[in-house]
PDB file of C-alpha atoms and ligand atoms in Angstrom:
ATOM      1  CA  ILE A  26     179.000  89.597  91.137  1.00 98.00           C
ATOM      2  CA  ILE A  27     177.466  86.436  89.708  1.00 98.00           C
ATOM      3  CA  SER A  28     177.214  84.100  92.684  1.00 98.00           C
ATOM      4  CA  GLY A  29     177.388  80.420  91.845  1.00 98.00           C
ATOM      5  CA  LYS A  30     176.384  79.693  95.420  1.00 97.00           C
ATOM      6  CA  VAL A  31     173.080  81.541  95.083  1.00 98.00           C
ATOM      7  CA  VAL A  32     172.225  80.010  91.697  1.00 98.00           C
ATOM      8  CA  SER A  33     173.282  76.575  92.860  1.00 98.00           C
ATOM      9  CA  GLN A  34     171.128  76.738  95.976  1.00 97.00           C
ATOM     10  CA  ALA A  35     168.062  77.781  93.977  1.00 97.00           C
ATOM     11  CA  LYS A  36     168.659  74.991  91.464  1.00 98.00           C
ATOM     12  CA  ARG A  37     169.098  72.358  94.174  1.00 98.00           C
ATOM     13  CA  GLU A  38     165.766  73.325  95.741  1.00 98.00           C
ATOM     14  CA  GLU A  39     164.124  72.841  92.345  1.00 98.00           C
ATOM     15  CA  LEU A  40     165.864  69.470  91.886  1.00 98.00           C
ATOM     16  CA  LYS A  41     164.841  68.309  95.366  1.00 98.00           C
ATOM     17  CA  ASN A  42     161.203  68.927  94.420  1.00 98.00           C
ATOM     18  CA  ARG A  43     161.578  67.151  91.096  1.00 98.00           C
ATOM     19  CA  VAL A  44     163.081  64.070  92.768  1.00 98.00           C
ATOM     20  CA  ALA A  45     160.352  64.124  95.434  1.00 98.00           C
ATOM     21  CA  GLN A  46     157.716  64.149  92.681  1.00 98.00           C
ATOM     22  CA  LEU A  47     159.363  61.151  91.006  1.00 97.00           C
ATOM     23  CA  ASN A  48     159.429  59.360  94.366  1.00 97.00           C
ATOM     24  CA  VAL A  49     155.693  59.988  94.800  1.00 98.00           C
ATOM     25  CA  GLN A  50     155.183  58.341  91.412  1.00 97.00           C
ATOM     26  CA  GLY A  51     157.167  55.356  92.715  1.00 97.00           C
ATOM     27  CA  THR A  52     160.370  56.130  90.828  1.00 97.00           C
ATOM     28  CA  GLU A  53     163.719  56.295  92.580  1.00 97.00           C
ATOM     29  CA  VAL A  54     166.712  57.962  90.972  1.00 97.00           C
ATOM     30  CA  GLY A  55     170.217  56.499  91.189  1.00 98.00           C
ATOM     31  CA  LEU A  56     173.703  57.648  90.245  1.00 98.00           C
ATOM     32  CA  ALA A  57     176.689  55.294  90.096  1.00 98.00           C
ATOM     33  CA  VAL A  58     180.041  56.971  90.676  1.00 98.00           C
ATOM     34  CA  ILE A  59     183.227  55.097  89.856  1.00 98.00           C
ATOM     35  CA  ILE A  60     186.602  56.213  91.156  1.00 98.00           C
ATOM     36  CA  VAL A  61     189.827  54.401  90.310  1.00 98.00           C
ATOM     37  CA  GLY A  62     192.989  54.969  92.340  1.00 97.00           C
ATOM     38  CA  ASN A  63     193.948  57.482  94.986  1.00 93.00           C
ATOM     39  CA  ASN A  64     193.868  60.905  93.337  1.00 94.00           C
ATOM     40  CA  SER A  65     193.084  63.209  96.272  1.00 93.00           C
ATOM     41  CA  ALA A  66     191.296  65.858  94.168  1.00 91.00           C
ATOM     42  CA  SER A  67     189.123  63.132  92.601  1.00 94.00           C
ATOM     43  CA  ARG A  68     188.291  61.851  96.091  1.00 95.00           C
ATOM     44  CA  VAL A  69     187.068  65.327  97.107  1.00 93.00           C
ATOM     45  CA  TYR A  70     184.937  65.638  93.930  1.00 93.00           C
ATOM     46  CA  VAL A  71     183.405  62.186  94.410  1.00 96.00           C
ATOM     47  CA  ASN A  72     182.555  62.916  98.052  1.00 96.00           C
ATOM     48  CA  ASN A  73     180.906  66.191  97.042  1.00 95.00           C
ATOM     49  CA  LYS A  74     178.906  64.414  94.348  1.00 96.00           C
ATOM     50  CA  LYS A  75     177.692  61.866  96.917  1.00 96.00           C
ATOM     51  CA  LYS A  76     176.750  64.651  99.331  1.00 96.00           C
ATOM     52  CA  GLY A  77     174.867  66.446  96.554  1.00 97.00           C
ATOM     53  CA  CYS A  78     172.910  63.260  95.773  1.00 98.00           C
ATOM     54  CA  GLU A  79     171.971  62.868  99.447  1.00 97.00           C
ATOM     55  CA  GLU A  80     170.853  66.482  99.608  1.00 97.00           C
ATOM     56  CA  ILE A  81     168.354  66.166  96.765  1.00 98.00           C
ATOM     57  CA  GLY A  82     167.240  62.583  97.434  1.00 98.00           C
ATOM     58  CA  VAL A  83     169.110  60.707  94.700  1.00 98.00           C
ATOM     59  CA  ASN A  84     170.550  57.290  95.603  1.00 98.00           C
ATOM     60  CA  SER A  85     174.288  57.165  95.010  1.00 98.00           C
ATOM     61  CA  TYR A  86     176.287  53.994  94.529  1.00 98.00           C
ATOM     62  CA  GLU A  87     180.029  54.367  94.882  1.00 97.00           C
ATOM     63  CA  TYR A  88     182.519  51.994  93.299  1.00 98.00           C
ATOM     64  CA  ALA A  89     186.003  52.768  94.637  1.00 98.00           C
ATOM     65  CA  LEU A  90     188.448  50.599  92.721  1.00 98.00           C
ATOM     66  CA  PRO A  91     192.174  50.170  93.425  1.00 98.00           C
ATOM     67  CA  GLU A  92     194.812  51.908  91.282  1.00 97.00           C
ATOM     68  CA  GLU A  93     195.856  48.600  89.689  1.00 98.00           C
ATOM     69  CA  THR A  94     192.347  47.831  88.344  1.00 98.00           C
ATOM     70  CA  SER A  95     192.674  46.668  84.740  1.00 98.00           C
ATOM     71  CA  GLN A  96     190.820  48.296  81.875  1.00 98.00           C
ATOM     72  CA  SER A  97     188.821  45.121  81.247  1.00 98.00           C
ATOM     73  CA  GLU A  98     187.739  44.960  84.906  1.00 98.00           C
ATOM     74  CA  LEU A  99     186.546  48.555  84.703  1.00 98.00           C
ATOM     75  CA  LEU A 100     184.704  47.936  81.417  1.00 98.00           C
ATOM     76  CA  GLU A 101     183.068  44.876  82.963  1.00 98.00           C
ATOM     77  CA  LEU A 102     181.749  46.968  85.860  1.00 98.00           C
ATOM     78  CA  ILE A 103     180.401  49.625  83.470  1.00 98.00           C
ATOM     79  CA  GLU A 104     178.685  46.919  81.413  1.00 98.00           C
ATOM     80  CA  LYS A 105     176.983  45.672  84.570  1.00 98.00           C
ATOM     81  CA  LEU A 106     175.862  49.205  85.516  1.00 98.00           C
ATOM     82  CA  ASN A 107     174.619  49.843  81.957  1.00 98.00           C
ATOM     83  CA  GLY A 108     172.126  47.034  82.489  1.00 98.00           C
ATOM     84  CA  ASP A 109     171.207  47.869  86.098  1.00 98.00           C
ATOM     85  CA  ASP A 110     167.722  49.423  86.356  1.00 97.00           C
ATOM     86  CA  LYS A 111     168.522  51.062  89.698  1.00 97.00           C
ATOM     87  CA  VAL A 112     171.247  53.100  87.998  1.00 98.00           C
ATOM     88  CA  ASP A 113     170.023  56.029  85.890  1.00 98.00           C
ATOM     89  CA  GLY A 114     173.373  57.766  85.591  1.00 98.00           C
ATOM     90  CA  ILE A 115     176.957  56.507  85.438  1.00 98.00           C
ATOM     91  CA  LEU A 116     179.928  58.713  86.084  1.00 97.00           C
ATOM     92  CA  CYS A 117     183.531  57.604  85.908  1.00 98.00           C
ATOM     93  CA  GLN A 118     185.693  60.191  87.649  1.00 97.00           C
ATOM     94  CA  LEU A 119     188.575  61.418  85.482  1.00 96.00           C
ATOM     95  CA  PRO A 120     191.541  61.333  85.304  1.00 95.00           C
ATOM     96  CA  LEU A 121     192.004  57.572  85.211  1.00 97.00           C
ATOM     97  CA  PRO A 122     195.353  55.846  85.894  1.00 97.00           C
ATOM     98  CA  ALA A 123     197.687  55.987  82.872  1.00 97.00           C
ATOM     99  CA  HIS A 124     197.275  52.294  81.936  1.00 98.00           C
ATOM    100  CA  ILE A 125     193.555  52.829  81.222  1.00 98.00           C
ATOM    101  CA  ASP A 126     192.370  54.338  77.935  1.00 98.00           C
ATOM    102  CA  GLU A 127     189.950  57.109  79.003  1.00 97.00           C
ATOM    103  CA  GLN A 128     188.185  57.330  75.662  1.00 97.00           C
ATOM    104  CA  ALA A 129     187.523  53.560  75.643  1.00 98.00           C
ATOM    105  CA  VAL A 130     185.930  53.914  79.073  1.00 98.00           C
ATOM    106  CA  ILE A 131     183.829  56.913  78.012  1.00 98.00           C
ATOM    107  CA  ASN A 132     182.709  55.019  74.890  1.00 98.00           C
ATOM    108  CA  SER A 133     181.586  52.050  76.999  1.00 98.00           C
ATOM    109  CA  ILE A 134     179.038  54.023  79.043  1.00 98.00           C
ATOM    110  CA  ASN A 135     175.457  53.704  77.819  1.00 98.00           C
ATOM    111  CA  PRO A 136     174.824  57.150  76.231  1.00 98.00           C
ATOM    112  CA  GLN A 137     171.441  57.258  77.985  1.00 98.00           C
ATOM    113  CA  LYS A 138     173.222  57.038  81.344  1.00 98.00           C
ATOM    114  CA  ASP A 139     176.155  59.282  80.379  1.00 98.00           C
ATOM    115  CA  VAL A 140     175.449  62.143  82.796  1.00 97.00           C
ATOM    116  CA  ASP A 141     178.797  63.824  82.020  1.00 97.00           C
ATOM    117  CA  ALA A 142     177.856  63.929  78.300  1.00 98.00           C
ATOM    118  CA  PHE A 143     181.338  62.860  77.225  1.00 97.00           C
ATOM    119  CA  HIS A 144     180.218  59.942  74.986  1.00 98.00           C
ATOM    120  CA  PRO A 145     180.558  60.780  71.267  1.00 98.00           C
ATOM    121  CA  PHE A 146     176.817  60.133  70.860  1.00 98.00           C
ATOM    122  CA  ASN A 147     176.012  62.925  73.317  1.00 98.00           C
ATOM    123  CA  VAL A 148     178.784  65.161  71.977  1.00 97.00           C
ATOM    124  CA  GLY A 149     177.158  64.792  68.555  1.00 97.00           C
ATOM    125  CA  HIS A 150     173.766  65.746  69.955  1.00 97.00           C
ATOM    126  CA  ILE A 151     175.260  68.883  71.495  1.00 97.00           C
ATOM    127  CA  MET A 152     176.698  69.758  68.090  1.00 96.00           C
ATOM    128  CA  ILE A 153     173.241  69.369  66.544  1.00 95.00           C
ATOM    129  CA  GLY A 154     171.731  71.423  69.368  1.00 92.00           C
ATOM    130  CA  ASP A 155     169.295  68.699  70.422  1.00 92.00           C
ATOM    131  CA  TYR A 156     170.476  67.092  73.631  1.00 92.00           C
ATOM    132  CA  THR A 157     169.526  65.291  76.819  1.00 91.00           C
ATOM    133  CA  PHE A 158     172.790  65.586  78.724  1.00 96.00           C
ATOM    134  CA  LEU A 159     175.272  68.448  78.840  1.00 97.00           C
ATOM    135  CA  PRO A 160     178.786  68.631  80.287  1.00 97.00           C
ATOM    136  CA  CYS A 161     178.228  70.046  83.759  1.00 97.00           C
ATOM    137  CA  THR A 162     180.570  73.023  83.755  1.00 97.00           C
ATOM    138  CA  PRO A 163     179.374  74.758  80.554  1.00 98.00           C
ATOM    139  CA  ALA A 164     175.805  73.910  81.557  1.00 98.00           C
ATOM    140  CA  GLY A 165     176.465  75.640  84.879  1.00 98.00           C
ATOM    141  CA  VAL A 166     177.701  78.759  83.114  1.00 98.00           C
ATOM    142  CA  MET A 167     174.532  78.907  80.999  1.00 98.00           C
ATOM    143  CA  GLU A 168     172.397  78.428  84.104  1.00 98.00           C
ATOM    144  CA  MET A 169     174.132  81.360  85.821  1.00 98.00           C
ATOM    145  CA  LEU A 170     173.617  83.624  82.795  1.00 98.00           C
ATOM    146  CA  LYS A 171     169.937  82.675  82.721  1.00 98.00           C
ATOM    147  CA  PHE A 172     169.501  83.299  86.461  1.00 98.00           C
ATOM    148  CA  TYR A 173     170.946  86.809  86.133  1.00 98.00           C
ATOM    149  CA  ASN A 174     168.932  87.531  82.963  1.00 98.00           C
ATOM    150  CA  ILE A 175     172.049  87.978  80.892  1.00 98.00           C
ATOM    151  CA  SER A 176     171.249  87.379  77.229  1.00 98.00           C
ATOM    152  CA  VAL A 177     174.067  86.455  74.845  1.00 98.00           C
ATOM    153  CA  LYS A 178     171.894  86.933  71.754  1.00 98.00           C
ATOM    154  CA  GLY A 179     173.780  88.948  69.160  1.00 98.00           C
ATOM    155  CA  LYS A 180     176.703  89.448  71.545  1.00 98.00           C
ATOM    156  CA  LYS A 181     180.265  88.646  70.678  1.00 98.00           C
ATOM    157  CA  CYS A 182     181.258  85.750  72.950  1.00 99.00           C
ATOM    158  CA  VAL A 183     184.914  84.776  73.238  1.00 99.00           C
ATOM    159  CA  VAL A 184     185.819  81.467  74.868  1.00 99.00           C
ATOM    160  CA  ILE A 185     189.475  81.001  75.760  1.00 99.00           C
ATOM    161  CA  GLY A 186     190.159  77.253  75.773  1.00 98.00           C
ATOM    162  CA  ARG A 187     189.012  74.440  73.483  1.00 98.00           C
ATOM    163  CA  SER A 188     188.962  71.342  75.688  1.00 97.00           C
ATOM    164  CA  ASN A 189     186.268  68.725  75.113  1.00 95.00           C
ATOM    165  CA  ILE A 190     185.076  69.165  78.695  1.00 94.00           C
ATOM    166  CA  VAL A 191     184.782  72.954  78.857  1.00 97.00           C
ATOM    167  CA  GLY A 192     185.808  75.137  75.901  1.00 98.00           C
ATOM    168  CA  LYS A 193     184.180  73.371  72.936  1.00 98.00           C
ATOM    169  CA  PRO A 194     180.802  72.566  74.537  1.00 98.00           C
ATOM    170  CA  MET A 195     180.782  76.065  76.081  1.00 98.00           C
ATOM    171  CA  ALA A 196     181.065  77.549  72.594  1.00 98.00           C
ATOM    172  CA  MET A 197     178.240  75.337  71.287  1.00 98.00           C
ATOM    173  CA  LEU A 198     175.895  76.371  74.100  1.00 98.00           C
ATOM    174  CA  LEU A 199     176.589  80.080  73.575  1.00 98.00           C
ATOM    175  CA  LEU A 200     175.972  79.550  69.859  1.00 98.00           C
ATOM    176  CA  LYS A 201     172.651  77.813  70.580  1.00 97.00           C
ATOM    177  CA  GLU A 202     171.605  80.935  72.495  1.00 98.00           C
ATOM    178  CA  ASN A 203     172.479  83.021  69.421  1.00 98.00           C
ATOM    179  CA  GLY A 204     175.774  84.438  70.592  1.00 98.00           C
ATOM    180  CA  THR A 205     178.379  85.213  67.922  1.00 98.00           C
ATOM    181  CA  VAL A 206     181.059  82.871  69.152  1.00 98.00           C
ATOM    182  CA  GLU A 207     184.802  82.732  68.810  1.00 98.00           C
ATOM    183  CA  ILE A 208     187.083  80.098  70.330  1.00 98.00           C
ATOM    184  CA  CYS A 209     190.634  81.083  71.256  1.00 98.00           C
ATOM    185  CA  HIS A 210     193.489  78.745  72.153  1.00 98.00           C
ATOM    186  CA  SER A 211     197.262  78.653  72.470  1.00 98.00           C
ATOM    187  CA  GLY A 212     197.631  79.166  68.704  1.00 98.00           C
ATOM    188  CA  THR A 213     195.464  82.298  68.549  1.00 98.00           C
ATOM    189  CA  ALA A 214     197.445  85.072  66.863  1.00 98.00           C
ATOM    190  CA  ASN A 215     196.417  88.142  68.858  1.00 97.00           C
ATOM    191  CA  LEU A 216     194.572  86.976  71.914  1.00 98.00           C
ATOM    192  CA  LYS A 217     194.401  90.379  73.574  1.00 98.00           C
ATOM    193  CA  ALA A 218     192.701  91.972  70.557  1.00 98.00           C
ATOM    194  CA  GLU A 219     190.219  89.081  70.308  1.00 98.00           C
ATOM    195  CA  CYS A 220     189.350  89.352  73.999  1.00 98.00           C
ATOM    196  CA  LEU A 221     188.994  93.123  73.838  1.00 98.00           C
ATOM    197  CA  GLY A 222     186.187  92.655  71.312  1.00 98.00           C
ATOM    198  CA  ALA A 223     184.227  90.365  73.646  1.00 98.00           C
ATOM    199  CA  ASP A 224     180.891  91.318  75.187  1.00 99.00           C
ATOM    200  CA  VAL A 225     181.000  87.970  76.968  1.00 99.00           C
ATOM    201  CA  LEU A 226     184.408  86.544  77.856  1.00 99.00           C
ATOM    202  CA  VAL A 227     184.742  82.996  79.177  1.00 99.00           C
ATOM    203  CA  ALA A 228     188.165  81.967  80.470  1.00 98.00           C
ATOM    204  CA  ALA A 229     188.846  78.210  80.639  1.00 98.00           C
ATOM    205  CA  VAL A 230     192.622  78.140  80.430  1.00 98.00           C
ATOM    206  CA  GLY A 231     193.901  76.812  83.745  1.00 97.00           C
ATOM    207  CA  LYS A 232     196.455  79.580  84.351  1.00 97.00           C
ATOM    208  CA  ALA A 233     196.249  81.871  87.365  1.00 96.00           C
ATOM    209  CA  GLY A 234     196.025  85.562  86.508  1.00 95.00           C
ATOM    210  CA  PHE A 235     195.844  84.915  82.756  1.00 98.00           C
ATOM    211  CA  VAL A 236     193.115  87.461  81.945  1.00 98.00           C
ATOM    212  CA  THR A 237     194.173  90.978  82.917  1.00 98.00           C
ATOM    213  CA  ALA A 238     192.131  94.203  82.820  1.00 98.00           C
ATOM    214  CA  ASP A 239     193.801  95.388  79.600  1.00 98.00           C
ATOM    215  CA  MET A 240     192.255  92.375  77.802  1.00 98.00           C
ATOM    216  CA  VAL A 241     188.702  93.187  78.887  1.00 98.00           C
ATOM    217  CA  LYS A 242     186.225  95.567  77.250  1.00 98.00           C
ATOM    218  CA  GLU A 243     184.450  98.058  79.517  1.00 98.00           C
ATOM    219  CA  GLY A 244     181.098  96.530  80.551  1.00 98.00           C
ATOM    220  CA  ALA A 245     181.895  92.965  79.458  1.00 98.00           C
ATOM    221  CA  VAL A 246     180.451  89.904  81.171  1.00 99.00           C
ATOM    222  CA  VAL A 247     183.402  87.873  82.456  1.00 99.00           C
ATOM    223  CA  ILE A 248     183.042  84.193  83.354  1.00 98.00           C
ATOM    224  CA  ASP A 249     186.015  82.570  85.061  1.00 98.00           C
ATOM    225  CA  VAL A 250     186.017  78.782  84.778  1.00 98.00           C
ATOM    226  CA  GLY A 251     189.622  78.306  85.888  1.00 97.00           C
ATOM    227  CA  ILE A 252     190.510  76.620  89.157  1.00 95.00           C
ATOM    228  CA  ASN A 253     194.148  77.216  90.039  1.00 95.00           C
ATOM    229  CA  ARG A 254     196.426  77.626  93.019  1.00 91.00           C
ATOM    230  CA  GLY A 255     198.002  81.062  93.121  1.00 88.00           C
ATOM    231  CA  ALA A 256     201.604  81.731  94.198  1.00 88.00           C
ATOM    232  CA  ASP A 257     200.280  82.192  97.758  1.00 91.00           C
ATOM    233  CA  GLY A 258     198.684  78.720  97.630  1.00 91.00           C
ATOM    234  CA  ARG A 259     195.142  80.092  97.577  1.00 93.00           C
ATOM    235  CA  LEU A 260     192.447  78.989  95.157  1.00 94.00           C
ATOM    236  CA  CYS A 261     192.060  81.389  92.239  1.00 96.00           C
ATOM    237  CA  GLY A 262     190.668  81.528  88.730  1.00 97.00           C
ATOM    238  CA  ASP A 263     192.141  82.525  85.363  1.00 98.00           C
ATOM    239  CA  VAL A 264     191.026  86.132  85.747  1.00 98.00           C
ATOM    240  CA  CYS A 265     192.768  88.858  87.783  1.00 98.00           C
ATOM    241  CA  PHE A 266     189.568  89.461  89.699  1.00 98.00           C
ATOM    242  CA  ASP A 267     190.470  92.697  91.540  1.00 97.00           C
ATOM    243  CA  GLU A 268     191.396  94.635  88.409  1.00 98.00           C
ATOM    244  CA  VAL A 269     188.879  93.067  85.985  1.00 98.00           C
ATOM    245  CA  GLU A 270     185.952  93.543  88.389  1.00 98.00           C
ATOM    246  CA  LYS A 271     186.289  97.306  87.910  1.00 98.00           C
ATOM    247  CA  LYS A 272     185.651  97.006  84.148  1.00 98.00           C
ATOM    248  CA  ALA A 273     183.163  94.137  83.983  1.00 98.00           C
ATOM    249  CA  SER A 274     179.407  94.563  84.204  1.00 98.00           C
ATOM    250  CA  PHE A 275     179.107  91.047  85.598  1.00 98.00           C
ATOM    251  CA  ILE A 276     181.852  88.731  86.819  1.00 98.00           C
ATOM    252  CA  THR A 277     182.105  85.325  88.498  1.00 98.00           C
ATOM    253  CA  PRO A 278     184.485  85.041  91.460  1.00 98.00           C
ATOM    254  CA  VAL A 279     186.727  82.059  92.250  1.00 97.00           C
ATOM    255  CA  PRO A 280     185.889  80.430  94.574  1.00 96.00           C
ATOM    256  CA  GLY A 281     182.106  80.805  94.670  1.00 96.00           C
ATOM    257  CA  GLY A 282     181.427  81.220  90.942  1.00 97.00           C
ATOM    258  CA  VAL A 283     181.366  78.469  88.329  1.00 97.00           C
ATOM    259  CA  GLY A 284     182.730  75.841  90.772  1.00 94.00           C
ATOM    260  CA  PRO A 285     179.573  75.364  92.883  1.00 94.00           C
ATOM    261  CA  MET A 286     177.470  75.037  89.712  1.00 97.00           C
ATOM    262  CA  THR A 287     179.273  72.012  88.290  1.00 95.00           C
ATOM    263  CA  ILE A 288     177.988  69.361  90.709  1.00 95.00           C
ATOM    264  CA  THR A 289     174.537  70.941  90.778  1.00 97.00           C
ATOM    265  CA  MET A 290     174.273  70.556  87.008  1.00 98.00           C
ATOM    266  CA  LEU A 291     175.468  66.962  87.306  1.00 97.00           C
ATOM    267  CA  LEU A 292     172.559  66.372  89.701  1.00 97.00           C
ATOM    268  CA  GLU A 293     170.176  67.848  87.164  1.00 96.00           C
TER     269      GLU A 293
HETATM  270  P1  NDP B 313     192.678  72.086  79.391  1.00 91.21           P
HETATM  271  O1  NDP B 313     194.083  72.137  79.905  1.00 91.21           O
HETATM  272  O2  NDP B 313     192.164  70.824  78.816  1.00 91.21           O
HETATM  273  O3  NDP B 313     192.485  73.248  78.311  1.00 91.21           O
HETATM  274  C1  NDP B 313     193.050  74.502  78.462  1.00 91.21           C
HETATM  275  C2  NDP B 313     192.843  75.288  77.219  1.00 91.21           C
HETATM  276  O4  NDP B 313     193.467  76.558  77.399  1.00 91.21           O
HETATM  277  C3  NDP B 313     193.431  74.661  75.964  1.00 91.21           C
HETATM  278  O5  NDP B 313     192.496  74.663  74.921  1.00 91.21           O
HETATM  279  C4  NDP B 313     194.633  75.535  75.657  1.00 91.21           C
HETATM  280  O6  NDP B 313     194.889  75.699  74.269  1.00 91.21           O
HETATM  281  C5  NDP B 313     194.205  76.869  76.233  1.00 91.21           C
HETATM  282  N1  NDP B 313     195.390  77.658  76.540  1.00 91.21           N
HETATM  283  C6  NDP B 313     196.457  77.328  77.296  1.00 91.21           C
HETATM  284  N2  NDP B 313     197.381  78.308  77.286  1.00 91.21           N
HETATM  285  C7  NDP B 313     196.895  79.282  76.495  1.00 91.21           C
HETATM  286  C8  NDP B 313     197.385  80.543  76.055  1.00 91.21           C
HETATM  287  N3  NDP B 313     198.580  80.992  76.455  1.00 91.21           N
HETATM  288  N4  NDP B 313     196.624  81.287  75.245  1.00 91.21           N
HETATM  289  C9  NDP B 313     195.406  80.837  74.837  1.00 91.21           C
HETATM  290  N5  NDP B 313     194.888  79.654  75.201  1.00 91.21           N
HETATM  291  C10 NDP B 313     195.622  78.882  76.017  1.00 91.21           C
HETATM  292  O7  NDP B 313     191.785  72.551  80.627  1.00 91.21           O
HETATM  293  P2  NDP B 313     190.209  72.365  80.917  1.00 91.21           P
HETATM  294  O8  NDP B 313     189.409  72.912  79.803  1.00 91.21           O
HETATM  295  O9  NDP B 313     189.934  70.983  81.383  1.00 91.21           O
HETATM  296  O10 NDP B 313     190.067  73.309  82.194  1.00 91.21           O
HETATM  297  C11 NDP B 313     190.360  74.687  82.129  1.00 91.21           C
HETATM  298  C12 NDP B 313     190.329  75.266  83.517  1.00 91.21           C
HETATM  299  O11 NDP B 313     189.025  75.101  84.044  1.00 91.21           O
HETATM  300  C13 NDP B 313     191.246  74.583  84.525  1.00 91.21           C
HETATM  301  O12 NDP B 313     191.717  75.542  85.443  1.00 91.21           O
HETATM  302  C14 NDP B 313     190.344  73.607  85.239  1.00 91.21           C
HETATM  303  O13 NDP B 313     190.793  73.308  86.546  1.00 91.21           O
HETATM  304  C15 NDP B 313     189.077  74.402  85.283  1.00 91.21           C
HETATM  305  N6  NDP B 313     187.865  73.590  85.397  1.00 91.21           N
HETATM  306  C16 NDP B 313     186.939  74.045  86.276  1.00 91.21           C
HETATM  307  C17 NDP B 313     185.780  73.367  86.458  1.00 91.21           C
HETATM  308  C18 NDP B 313     184.794  73.914  87.418  1.00 91.21           C
HETATM  309  O14 NDP B 313     183.999  73.177  87.950  1.00 91.21           O
HETATM  310  N7  NDP B 313     184.781  75.235  87.659  1.00 91.21           N
HETATM  311  C19 NDP B 313     185.504  72.102  85.745  1.00 91.21           C
HETATM  312  C20 NDP B 313     186.494  71.780  84.745  1.00 91.21           C
HETATM  313  C21 NDP B 313     187.640  72.508  84.604  1.00 91.21           C
HETATM  314  P3  NDP B 313     195.401  74.492  73.319  1.00 91.21           P
HETATM  315  O15 NDP B 313     194.203  73.650  73.065  1.00 91.21           O
HETATM  316  O16 NDP B 313     195.890  75.198  72.115  1.00 91.21           O
HETATM  317  O17 NDP B 313     196.461  73.776  74.098  1.00 91.21           O
END
């Protein structure tokens, strides 16, 4: 079992030391987190991000704006934070209310403060393979593989999902580590056959129980990015853990797998 909790804890210790060293040199580190509206899941994420900052010694500045905030008001705030020396990173929690154009907001963040790595400038750098910031979830997956000494070099890696936040950057990072990468999506002709060929299978679909044991090669490494509510209301991933665990050489559980890594990689 690949434990995101274990990897995350080790990483946070390392980050705490790095921040302490910066403090000794007289440098403080600050993250601005913007949340617009009353999305309860977003509230939980933002609170966890603040807690994570406290834990490692990063200053966090929260901007909780009402649902009816206009796009221009939000852009004005980001402009101010772009020029604020106390703020090293800016994060605008998604999703935003429907009247705000998410891409316009992402584009307005100074790429050098874009800790989510969603700005096209940073997306381009990821494509080139020369980057400062990475999207936190795929970065967390790579960190877990590294921690458990799992090399993807020369392995067939199948990523199910092609979102800008998870699937696409995930594929680029596996490629950078010399995996032979394939991206599957809802238009993939024979998904089961593609998955069966995978030495490393990453599921980022958002559907409970999507990956079943008959789609997994014996000995494969299975990474479950999905966060879903099962029929019983409990948190679960995209992978049928109980049956796939028997075939996989390594597997991430949900909860306790990729999830804990995401905020830790944001802190990095
Ligand atoms: P999206 O909904 O943006 O993307 C889902 C992807 O799955 C799409 O590319 C879609 O294909 C593909 N897909 C859907 N149905 C099928 C199908 N039947 N066969 C093959 N592919 C399919 O989701 P995200 O990438 O944002 O997130 C994916 C999951 O990861 C979610 O459960 C989310 O909650 C979770 N997540 C977890 C995080 C963590 O910290 N652990 C962080 C971020 C996300 P198409 O493009 O063709 O529509």
